[in-house]
PDB file of C-alpha atoms in Angstrom:
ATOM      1  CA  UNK Y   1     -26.458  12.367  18.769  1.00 51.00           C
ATOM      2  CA  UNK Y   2     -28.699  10.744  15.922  1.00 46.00           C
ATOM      3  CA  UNK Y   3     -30.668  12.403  13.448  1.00 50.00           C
ATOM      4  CA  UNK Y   4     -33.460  10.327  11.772  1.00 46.00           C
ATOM      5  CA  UNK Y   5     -33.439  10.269   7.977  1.00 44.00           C
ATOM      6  CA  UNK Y   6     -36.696  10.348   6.368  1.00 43.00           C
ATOM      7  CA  UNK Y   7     -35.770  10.779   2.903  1.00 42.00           C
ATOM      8  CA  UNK Y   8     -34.443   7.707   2.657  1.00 43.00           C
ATOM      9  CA  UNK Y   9     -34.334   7.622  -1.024  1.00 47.00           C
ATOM     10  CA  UNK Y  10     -32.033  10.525  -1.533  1.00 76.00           C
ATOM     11  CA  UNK Y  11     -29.413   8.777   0.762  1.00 86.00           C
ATOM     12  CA  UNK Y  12     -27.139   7.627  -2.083  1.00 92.00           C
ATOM     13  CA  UNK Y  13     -23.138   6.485  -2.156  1.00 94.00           C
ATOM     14  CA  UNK Y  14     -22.132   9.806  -2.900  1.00 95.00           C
ATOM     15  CA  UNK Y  15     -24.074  11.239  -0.046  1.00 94.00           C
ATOM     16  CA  UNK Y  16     -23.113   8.524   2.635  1.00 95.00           C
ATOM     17  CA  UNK Y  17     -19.279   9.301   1.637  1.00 96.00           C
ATOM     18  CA  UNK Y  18     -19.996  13.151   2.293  1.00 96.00           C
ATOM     19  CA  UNK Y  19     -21.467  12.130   5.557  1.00 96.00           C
ATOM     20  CA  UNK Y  20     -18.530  10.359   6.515  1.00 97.00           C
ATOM     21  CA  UNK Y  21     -16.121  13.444   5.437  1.00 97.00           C
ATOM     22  CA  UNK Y  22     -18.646  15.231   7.928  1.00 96.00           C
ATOM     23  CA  UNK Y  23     -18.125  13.184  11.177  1.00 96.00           C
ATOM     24  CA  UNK Y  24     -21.731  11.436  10.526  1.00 95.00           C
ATOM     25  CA  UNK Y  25     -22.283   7.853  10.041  1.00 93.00           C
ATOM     26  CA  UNK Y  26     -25.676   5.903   9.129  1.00 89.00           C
ATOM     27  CA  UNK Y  27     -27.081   3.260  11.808  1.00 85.00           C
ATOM     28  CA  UNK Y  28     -30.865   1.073  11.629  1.00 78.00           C
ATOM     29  CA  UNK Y  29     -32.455  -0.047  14.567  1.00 74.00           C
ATOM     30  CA  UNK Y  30     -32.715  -2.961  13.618  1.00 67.00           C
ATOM     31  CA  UNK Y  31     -32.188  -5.356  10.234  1.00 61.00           C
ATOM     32  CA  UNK Y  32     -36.547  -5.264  10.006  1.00 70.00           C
ATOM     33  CA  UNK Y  33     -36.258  -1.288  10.341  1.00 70.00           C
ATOM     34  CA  UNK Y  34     -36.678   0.078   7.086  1.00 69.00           C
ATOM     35  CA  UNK Y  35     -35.392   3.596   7.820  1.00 74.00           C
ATOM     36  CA  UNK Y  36     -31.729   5.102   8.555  1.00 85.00           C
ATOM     37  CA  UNK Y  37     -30.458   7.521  11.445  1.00 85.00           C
ATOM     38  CA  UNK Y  38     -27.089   9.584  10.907  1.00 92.00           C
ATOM     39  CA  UNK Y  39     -25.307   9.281  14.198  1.00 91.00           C
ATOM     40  CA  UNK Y  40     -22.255  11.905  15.720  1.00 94.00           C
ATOM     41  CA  UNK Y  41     -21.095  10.738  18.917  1.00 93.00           C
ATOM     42  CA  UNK Y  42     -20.491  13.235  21.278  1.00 95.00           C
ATOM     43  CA  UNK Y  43     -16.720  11.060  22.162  1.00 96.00           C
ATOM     44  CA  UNK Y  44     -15.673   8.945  19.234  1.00 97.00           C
ATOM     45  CA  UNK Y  45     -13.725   5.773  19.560  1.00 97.00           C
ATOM     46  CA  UNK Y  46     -10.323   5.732  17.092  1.00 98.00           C
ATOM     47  CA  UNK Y  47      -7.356   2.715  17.366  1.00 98.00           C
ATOM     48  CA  UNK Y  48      -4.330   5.224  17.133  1.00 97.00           C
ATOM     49  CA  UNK Y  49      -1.959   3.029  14.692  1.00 96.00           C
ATOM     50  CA  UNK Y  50       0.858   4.214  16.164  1.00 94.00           C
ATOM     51  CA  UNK Y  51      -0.690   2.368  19.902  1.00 94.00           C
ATOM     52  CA  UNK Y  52      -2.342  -0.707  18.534  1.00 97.00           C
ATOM     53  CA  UNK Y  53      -1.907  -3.342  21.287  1.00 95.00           C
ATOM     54  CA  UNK Y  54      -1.794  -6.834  20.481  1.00 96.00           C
ATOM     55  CA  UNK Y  55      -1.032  -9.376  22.776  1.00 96.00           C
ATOM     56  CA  UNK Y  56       1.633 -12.285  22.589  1.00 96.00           C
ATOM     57  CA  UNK Y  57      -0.319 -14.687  22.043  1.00 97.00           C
ATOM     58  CA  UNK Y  58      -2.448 -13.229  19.386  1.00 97.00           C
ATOM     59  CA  UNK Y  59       0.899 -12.334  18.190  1.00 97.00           C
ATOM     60  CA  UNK Y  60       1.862 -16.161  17.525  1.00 97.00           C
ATOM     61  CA  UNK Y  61      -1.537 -16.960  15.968  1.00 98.00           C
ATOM     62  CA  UNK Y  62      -1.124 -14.173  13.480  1.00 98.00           C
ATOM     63  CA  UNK Y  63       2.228 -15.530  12.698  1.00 98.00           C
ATOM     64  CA  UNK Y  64       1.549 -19.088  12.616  1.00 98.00           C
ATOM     65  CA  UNK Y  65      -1.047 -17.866   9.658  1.00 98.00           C
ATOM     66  CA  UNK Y  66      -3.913 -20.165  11.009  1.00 97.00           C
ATOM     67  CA  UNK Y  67      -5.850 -18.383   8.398  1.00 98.00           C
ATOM     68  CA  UNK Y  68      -5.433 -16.950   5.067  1.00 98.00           C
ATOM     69  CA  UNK Y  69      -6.190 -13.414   4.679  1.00 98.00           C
ATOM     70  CA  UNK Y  70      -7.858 -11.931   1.742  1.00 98.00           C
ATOM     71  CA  UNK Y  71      -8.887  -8.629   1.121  1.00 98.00           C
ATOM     72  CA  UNK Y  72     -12.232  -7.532  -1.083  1.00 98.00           C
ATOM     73  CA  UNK Y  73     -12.419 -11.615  -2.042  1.00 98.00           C
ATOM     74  CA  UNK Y  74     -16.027 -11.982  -0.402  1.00 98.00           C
ATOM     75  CA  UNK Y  75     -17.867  -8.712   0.380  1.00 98.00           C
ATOM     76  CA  UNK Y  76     -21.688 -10.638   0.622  1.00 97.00           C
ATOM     77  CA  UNK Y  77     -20.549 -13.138   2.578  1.00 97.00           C
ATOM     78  CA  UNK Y  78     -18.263 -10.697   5.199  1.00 98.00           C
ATOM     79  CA  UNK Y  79     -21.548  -8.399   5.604  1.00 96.00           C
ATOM     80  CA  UNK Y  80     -23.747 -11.371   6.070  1.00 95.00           C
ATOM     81  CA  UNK Y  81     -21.352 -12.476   8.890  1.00 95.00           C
ATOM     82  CA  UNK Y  82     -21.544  -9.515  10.489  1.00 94.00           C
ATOM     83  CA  UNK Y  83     -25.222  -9.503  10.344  1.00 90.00           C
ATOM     84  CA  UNK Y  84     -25.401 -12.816  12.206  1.00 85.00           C
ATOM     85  CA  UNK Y  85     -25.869 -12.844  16.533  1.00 75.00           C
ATOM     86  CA  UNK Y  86     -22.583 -12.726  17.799  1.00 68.00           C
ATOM     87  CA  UNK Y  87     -20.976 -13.484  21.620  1.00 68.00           C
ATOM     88  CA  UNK Y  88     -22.849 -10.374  23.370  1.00 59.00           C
ATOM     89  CA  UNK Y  89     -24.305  -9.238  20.364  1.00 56.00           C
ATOM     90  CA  UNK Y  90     -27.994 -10.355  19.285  1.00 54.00           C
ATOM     91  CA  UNK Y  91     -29.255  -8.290  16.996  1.00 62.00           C
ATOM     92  CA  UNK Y  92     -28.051  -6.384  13.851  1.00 70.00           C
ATOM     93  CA  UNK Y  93     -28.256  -3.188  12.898  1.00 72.00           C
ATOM     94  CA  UNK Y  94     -27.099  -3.951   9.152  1.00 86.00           C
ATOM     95  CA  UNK Y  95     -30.878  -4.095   7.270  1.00 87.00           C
ATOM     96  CA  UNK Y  96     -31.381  -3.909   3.093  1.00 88.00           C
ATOM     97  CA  UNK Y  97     -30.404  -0.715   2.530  1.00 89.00           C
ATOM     98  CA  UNK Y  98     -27.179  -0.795   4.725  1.00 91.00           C
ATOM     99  CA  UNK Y  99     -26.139  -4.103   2.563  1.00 92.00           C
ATOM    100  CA  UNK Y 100     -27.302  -2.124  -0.599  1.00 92.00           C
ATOM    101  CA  UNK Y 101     -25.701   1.056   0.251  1.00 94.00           C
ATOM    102  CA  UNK Y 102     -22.285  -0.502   0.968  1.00 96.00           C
ATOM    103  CA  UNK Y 103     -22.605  -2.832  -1.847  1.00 97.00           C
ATOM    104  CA  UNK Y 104     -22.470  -0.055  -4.246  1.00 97.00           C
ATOM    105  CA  UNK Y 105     -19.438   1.841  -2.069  1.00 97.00           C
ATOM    106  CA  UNK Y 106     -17.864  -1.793  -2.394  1.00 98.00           C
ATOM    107  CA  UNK Y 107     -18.572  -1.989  -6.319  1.00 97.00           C
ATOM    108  CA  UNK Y 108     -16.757   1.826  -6.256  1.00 97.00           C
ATOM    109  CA  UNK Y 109     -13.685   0.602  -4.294  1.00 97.00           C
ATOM    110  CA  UNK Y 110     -14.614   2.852  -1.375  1.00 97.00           C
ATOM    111  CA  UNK Y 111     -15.536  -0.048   0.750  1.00 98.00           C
ATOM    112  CA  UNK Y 112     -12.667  -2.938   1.513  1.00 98.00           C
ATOM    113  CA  UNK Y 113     -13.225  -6.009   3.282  1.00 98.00           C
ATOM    114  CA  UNK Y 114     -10.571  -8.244   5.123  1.00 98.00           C
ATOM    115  CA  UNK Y 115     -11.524 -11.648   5.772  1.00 98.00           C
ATOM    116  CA  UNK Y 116     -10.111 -14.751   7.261  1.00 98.00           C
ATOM    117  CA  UNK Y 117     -10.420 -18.073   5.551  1.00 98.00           C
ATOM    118  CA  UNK Y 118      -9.562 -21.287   6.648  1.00 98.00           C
ATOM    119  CA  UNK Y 119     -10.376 -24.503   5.081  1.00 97.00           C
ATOM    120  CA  UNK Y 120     -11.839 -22.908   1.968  1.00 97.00           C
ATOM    121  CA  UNK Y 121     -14.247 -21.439   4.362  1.00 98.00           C
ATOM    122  CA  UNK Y 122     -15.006 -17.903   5.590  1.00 98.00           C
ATOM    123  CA  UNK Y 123     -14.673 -17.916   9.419  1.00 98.00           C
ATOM    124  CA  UNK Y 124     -14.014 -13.547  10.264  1.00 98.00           C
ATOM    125  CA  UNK Y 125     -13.787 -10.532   9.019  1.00 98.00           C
ATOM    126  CA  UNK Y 126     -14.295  -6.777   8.923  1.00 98.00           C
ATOM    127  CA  UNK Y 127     -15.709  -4.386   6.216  1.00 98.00           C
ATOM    128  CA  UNK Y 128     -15.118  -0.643   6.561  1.00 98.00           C
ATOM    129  CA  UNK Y 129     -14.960   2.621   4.187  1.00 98.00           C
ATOM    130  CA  UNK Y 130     -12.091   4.590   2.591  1.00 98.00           C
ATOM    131  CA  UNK Y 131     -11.749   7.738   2.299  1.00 98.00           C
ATOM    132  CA  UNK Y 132      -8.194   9.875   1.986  1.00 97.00           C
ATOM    133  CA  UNK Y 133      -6.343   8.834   4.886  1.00 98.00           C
ATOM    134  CA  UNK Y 134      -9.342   7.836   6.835  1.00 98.00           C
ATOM    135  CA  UNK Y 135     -10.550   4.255   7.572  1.00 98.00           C
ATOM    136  CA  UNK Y 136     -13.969   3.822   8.937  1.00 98.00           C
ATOM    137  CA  UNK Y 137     -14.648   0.251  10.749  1.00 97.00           C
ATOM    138  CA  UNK Y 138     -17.766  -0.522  10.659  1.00 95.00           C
ATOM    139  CA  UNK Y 139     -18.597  -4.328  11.402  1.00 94.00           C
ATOM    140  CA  UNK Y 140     -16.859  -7.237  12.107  1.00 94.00           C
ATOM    141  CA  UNK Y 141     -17.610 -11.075  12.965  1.00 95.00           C
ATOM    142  CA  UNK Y 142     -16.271 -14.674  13.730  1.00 95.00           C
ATOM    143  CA  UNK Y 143     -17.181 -18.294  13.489  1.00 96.00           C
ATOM    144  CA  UNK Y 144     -13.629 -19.204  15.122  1.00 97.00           C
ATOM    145  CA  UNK Y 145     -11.304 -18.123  17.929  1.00 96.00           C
ATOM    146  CA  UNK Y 146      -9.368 -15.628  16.725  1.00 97.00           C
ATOM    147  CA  UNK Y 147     -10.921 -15.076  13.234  1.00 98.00           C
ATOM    148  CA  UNK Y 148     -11.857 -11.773  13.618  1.00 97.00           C
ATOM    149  CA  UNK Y 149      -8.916 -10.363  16.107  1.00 97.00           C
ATOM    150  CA  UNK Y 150      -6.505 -11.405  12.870  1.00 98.00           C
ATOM    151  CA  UNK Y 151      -8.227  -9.773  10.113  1.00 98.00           C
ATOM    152  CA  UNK Y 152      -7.819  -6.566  12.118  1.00 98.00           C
ATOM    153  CA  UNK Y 153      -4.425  -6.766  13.045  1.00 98.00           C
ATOM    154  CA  UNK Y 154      -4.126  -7.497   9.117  1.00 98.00           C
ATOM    155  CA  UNK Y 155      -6.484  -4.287   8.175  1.00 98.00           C
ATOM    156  CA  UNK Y 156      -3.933  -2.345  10.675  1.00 98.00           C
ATOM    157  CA  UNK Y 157      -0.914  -3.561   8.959  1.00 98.00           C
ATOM    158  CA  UNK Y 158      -2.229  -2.577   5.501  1.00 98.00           C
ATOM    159  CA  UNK Y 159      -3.369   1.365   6.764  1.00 98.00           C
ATOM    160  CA  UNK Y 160       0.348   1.501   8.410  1.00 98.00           C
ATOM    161  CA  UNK Y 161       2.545   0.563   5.548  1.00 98.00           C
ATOM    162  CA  UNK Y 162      -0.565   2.532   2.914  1.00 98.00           C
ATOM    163  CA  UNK Y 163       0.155   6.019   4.844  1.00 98.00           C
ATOM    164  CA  UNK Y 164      -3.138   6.000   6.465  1.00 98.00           C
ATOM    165  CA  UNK Y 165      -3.878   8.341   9.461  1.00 98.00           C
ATOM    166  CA  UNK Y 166      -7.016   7.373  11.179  1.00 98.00           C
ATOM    167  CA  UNK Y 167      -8.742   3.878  12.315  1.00 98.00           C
ATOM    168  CA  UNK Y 168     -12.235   5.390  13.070  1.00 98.00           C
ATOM    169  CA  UNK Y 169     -14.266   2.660  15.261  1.00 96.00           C
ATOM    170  CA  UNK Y 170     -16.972   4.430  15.472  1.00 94.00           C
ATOM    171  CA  UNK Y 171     -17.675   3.509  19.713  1.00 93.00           C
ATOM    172  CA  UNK Y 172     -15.039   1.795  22.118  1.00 94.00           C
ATOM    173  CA  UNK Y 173     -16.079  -1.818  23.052  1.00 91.00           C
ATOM    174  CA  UNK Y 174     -13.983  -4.131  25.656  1.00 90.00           C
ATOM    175  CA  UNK Y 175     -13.220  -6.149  22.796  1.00 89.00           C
ATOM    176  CA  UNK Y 176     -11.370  -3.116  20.984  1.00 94.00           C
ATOM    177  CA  UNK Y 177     -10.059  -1.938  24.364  1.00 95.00           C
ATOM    178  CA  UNK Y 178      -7.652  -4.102  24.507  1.00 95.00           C
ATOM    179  CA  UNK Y 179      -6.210  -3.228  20.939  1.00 97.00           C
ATOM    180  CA  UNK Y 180      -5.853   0.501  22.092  1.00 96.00           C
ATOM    181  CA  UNK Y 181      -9.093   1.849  21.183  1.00 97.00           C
ATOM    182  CA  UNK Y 182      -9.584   5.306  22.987  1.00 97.00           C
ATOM    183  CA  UNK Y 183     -12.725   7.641  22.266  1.00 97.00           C
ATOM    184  CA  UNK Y 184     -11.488  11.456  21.632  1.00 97.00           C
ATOM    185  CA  UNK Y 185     -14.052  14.433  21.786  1.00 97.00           C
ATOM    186  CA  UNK Y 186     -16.258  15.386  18.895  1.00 97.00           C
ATOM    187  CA  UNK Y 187     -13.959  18.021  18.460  1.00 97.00           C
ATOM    188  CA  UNK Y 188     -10.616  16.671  18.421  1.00 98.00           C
ATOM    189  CA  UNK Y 189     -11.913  13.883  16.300  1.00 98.00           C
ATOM    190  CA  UNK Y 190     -12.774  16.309  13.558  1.00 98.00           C
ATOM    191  CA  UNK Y 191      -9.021  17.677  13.724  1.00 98.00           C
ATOM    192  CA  UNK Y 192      -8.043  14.039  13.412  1.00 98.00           C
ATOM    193  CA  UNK Y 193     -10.557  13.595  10.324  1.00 98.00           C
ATOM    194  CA  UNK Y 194      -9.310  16.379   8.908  1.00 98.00           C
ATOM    195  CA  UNK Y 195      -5.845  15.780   9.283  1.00 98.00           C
ATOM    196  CA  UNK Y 196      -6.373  11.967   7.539  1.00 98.00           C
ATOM    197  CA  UNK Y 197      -8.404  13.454   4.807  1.00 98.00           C
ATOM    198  CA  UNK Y 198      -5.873  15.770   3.701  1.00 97.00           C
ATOM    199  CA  UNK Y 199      -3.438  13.002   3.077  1.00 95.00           C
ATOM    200  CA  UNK Y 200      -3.097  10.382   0.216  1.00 93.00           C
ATOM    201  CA  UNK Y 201      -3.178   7.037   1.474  1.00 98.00           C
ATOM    202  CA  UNK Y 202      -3.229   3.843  -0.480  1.00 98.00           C
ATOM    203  CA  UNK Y 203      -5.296   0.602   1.082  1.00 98.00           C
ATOM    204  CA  UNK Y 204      -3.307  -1.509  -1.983  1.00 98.00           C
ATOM    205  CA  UNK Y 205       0.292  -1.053  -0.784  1.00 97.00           C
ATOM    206  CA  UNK Y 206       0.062  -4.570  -0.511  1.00 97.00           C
ATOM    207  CA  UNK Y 207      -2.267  -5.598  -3.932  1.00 96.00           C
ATOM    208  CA  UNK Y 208      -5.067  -7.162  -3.558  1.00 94.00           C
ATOM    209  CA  UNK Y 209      -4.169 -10.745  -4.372  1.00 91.00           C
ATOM    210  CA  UNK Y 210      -0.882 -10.579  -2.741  1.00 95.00           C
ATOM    211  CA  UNK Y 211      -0.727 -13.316   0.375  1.00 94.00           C
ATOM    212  CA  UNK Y 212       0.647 -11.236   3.377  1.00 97.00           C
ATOM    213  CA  UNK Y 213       2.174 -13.875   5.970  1.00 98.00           C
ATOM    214  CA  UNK Y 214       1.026 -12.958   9.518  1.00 98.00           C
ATOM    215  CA  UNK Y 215       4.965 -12.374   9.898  1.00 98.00           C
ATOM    216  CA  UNK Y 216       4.932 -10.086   7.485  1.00 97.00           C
ATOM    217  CA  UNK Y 217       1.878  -7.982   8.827  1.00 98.00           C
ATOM    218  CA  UNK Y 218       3.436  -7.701  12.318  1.00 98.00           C
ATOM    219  CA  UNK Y 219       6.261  -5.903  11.250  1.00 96.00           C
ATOM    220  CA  UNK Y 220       5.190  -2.189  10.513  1.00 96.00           C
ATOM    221  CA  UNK Y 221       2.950  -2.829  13.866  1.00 94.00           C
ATOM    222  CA  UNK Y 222       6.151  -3.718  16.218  1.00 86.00           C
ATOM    223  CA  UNK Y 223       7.844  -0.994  14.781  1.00 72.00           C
ATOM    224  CA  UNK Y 224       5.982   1.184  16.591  1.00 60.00           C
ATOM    225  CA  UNK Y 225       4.064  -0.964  19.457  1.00 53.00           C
TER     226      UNK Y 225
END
């Protein structure tokens, strides 16, 4: 379900965080498309982090740390590569007033980032919102093999040892498939919602400018894989 909004103006940080605590989301049509619709799936897709898959050999790369990981380093550049055409993917939804919007969530500390860097360069990532116990994905890209698929087994390794609840994905794709992703019902995501926003949950476990080896971030996820 998607409802347009008109009155663009009056969407603001404090009303896009209220949206998410609703079960609503914002979307464009395109990155020309001026104008915002709030979308509530009838079936949501979630990563339960107590079932994220990860294969063996993702496993190694993760621990061979390939890449470094940093977290809220380069918010610009991790929504500008998520804005570029990606493998099956050719257009972007993220327009001015998505990047704007976030920007100021991001300036806030609502909005995290987890990127993967590799000589001096930013080659993946993922950006996503925080609220309680709740983690909302909402983009992610690559410019290597693997780039992305690490910063997410990172981002999962941070909500596990922070206390968070819920990995909200937002739809189920192949790609997140075969990390666990189910979709639930509109209903029995909202029990999940509420469940994660009743529950302090802290993203910074691990500060922000701490290195976590990929050896180190596969631990609280084979605990319970």
């Amino acid at each position: 379900m998607s409802r347009p909004s008109d009155q663009l103006a009056e969407i603001t940080p404090e009303v896009l965080l209220k949206a998410y605590a609703c079960g609503i989301f914002p979307m464009a049509e395109s990155a020309e498309d001026p104008g915002l619709y709030w979308i509530e799936p009838e079936m949501r897709g979630i990563i339960p982090l107590d079932g994220f898959a990860i294969s063996s050999r993702l496993a190694r790369t993760v621990r061979s740390d390939r890449f470094e990981i940093r977290v809220d380093h380069d918010f610009e550049g991790v929504i500008s590569g998520c804005a570029e055409p990606q493998d099956g993917r050719e257009k972007t939804w993220i327009n001015k007033r998505i990047r704007s919007l976030y920007g100021e969530l991001f300036a806030r500390g609502r909005c995290h980032t987890v990127e993967a860097w590799r000589d001096g360069r930013l080659v993946g990532g993922l950006y996503g919102v925080r609220l309680g116990g709740a983690f909302f994905g909402e983009s992610m890209f690559h410019r290597e093999r693997d780039a992305s698929k690490v910063a997410l087994v990172h981002l999962v390794a941070r909500l596990k040892v922070g206390g968070f609840r819920l990995l909200d994905t937002q739809f189920v794709t192949a790609h997140l498939k075969s990390f666990g992703a189910a979709e639930v019902s509109r209903r029995q995501y909202h029990r999940l919602l509420d469940q994660a926003l009743a529950c302090q949950a802290d993203f910074y476990y691990w500060p922000k400018g701490r290195a976590v080896t990929g050896a180190e971030a596969l631990q609280p996820i084979s605990q319970t894989s």
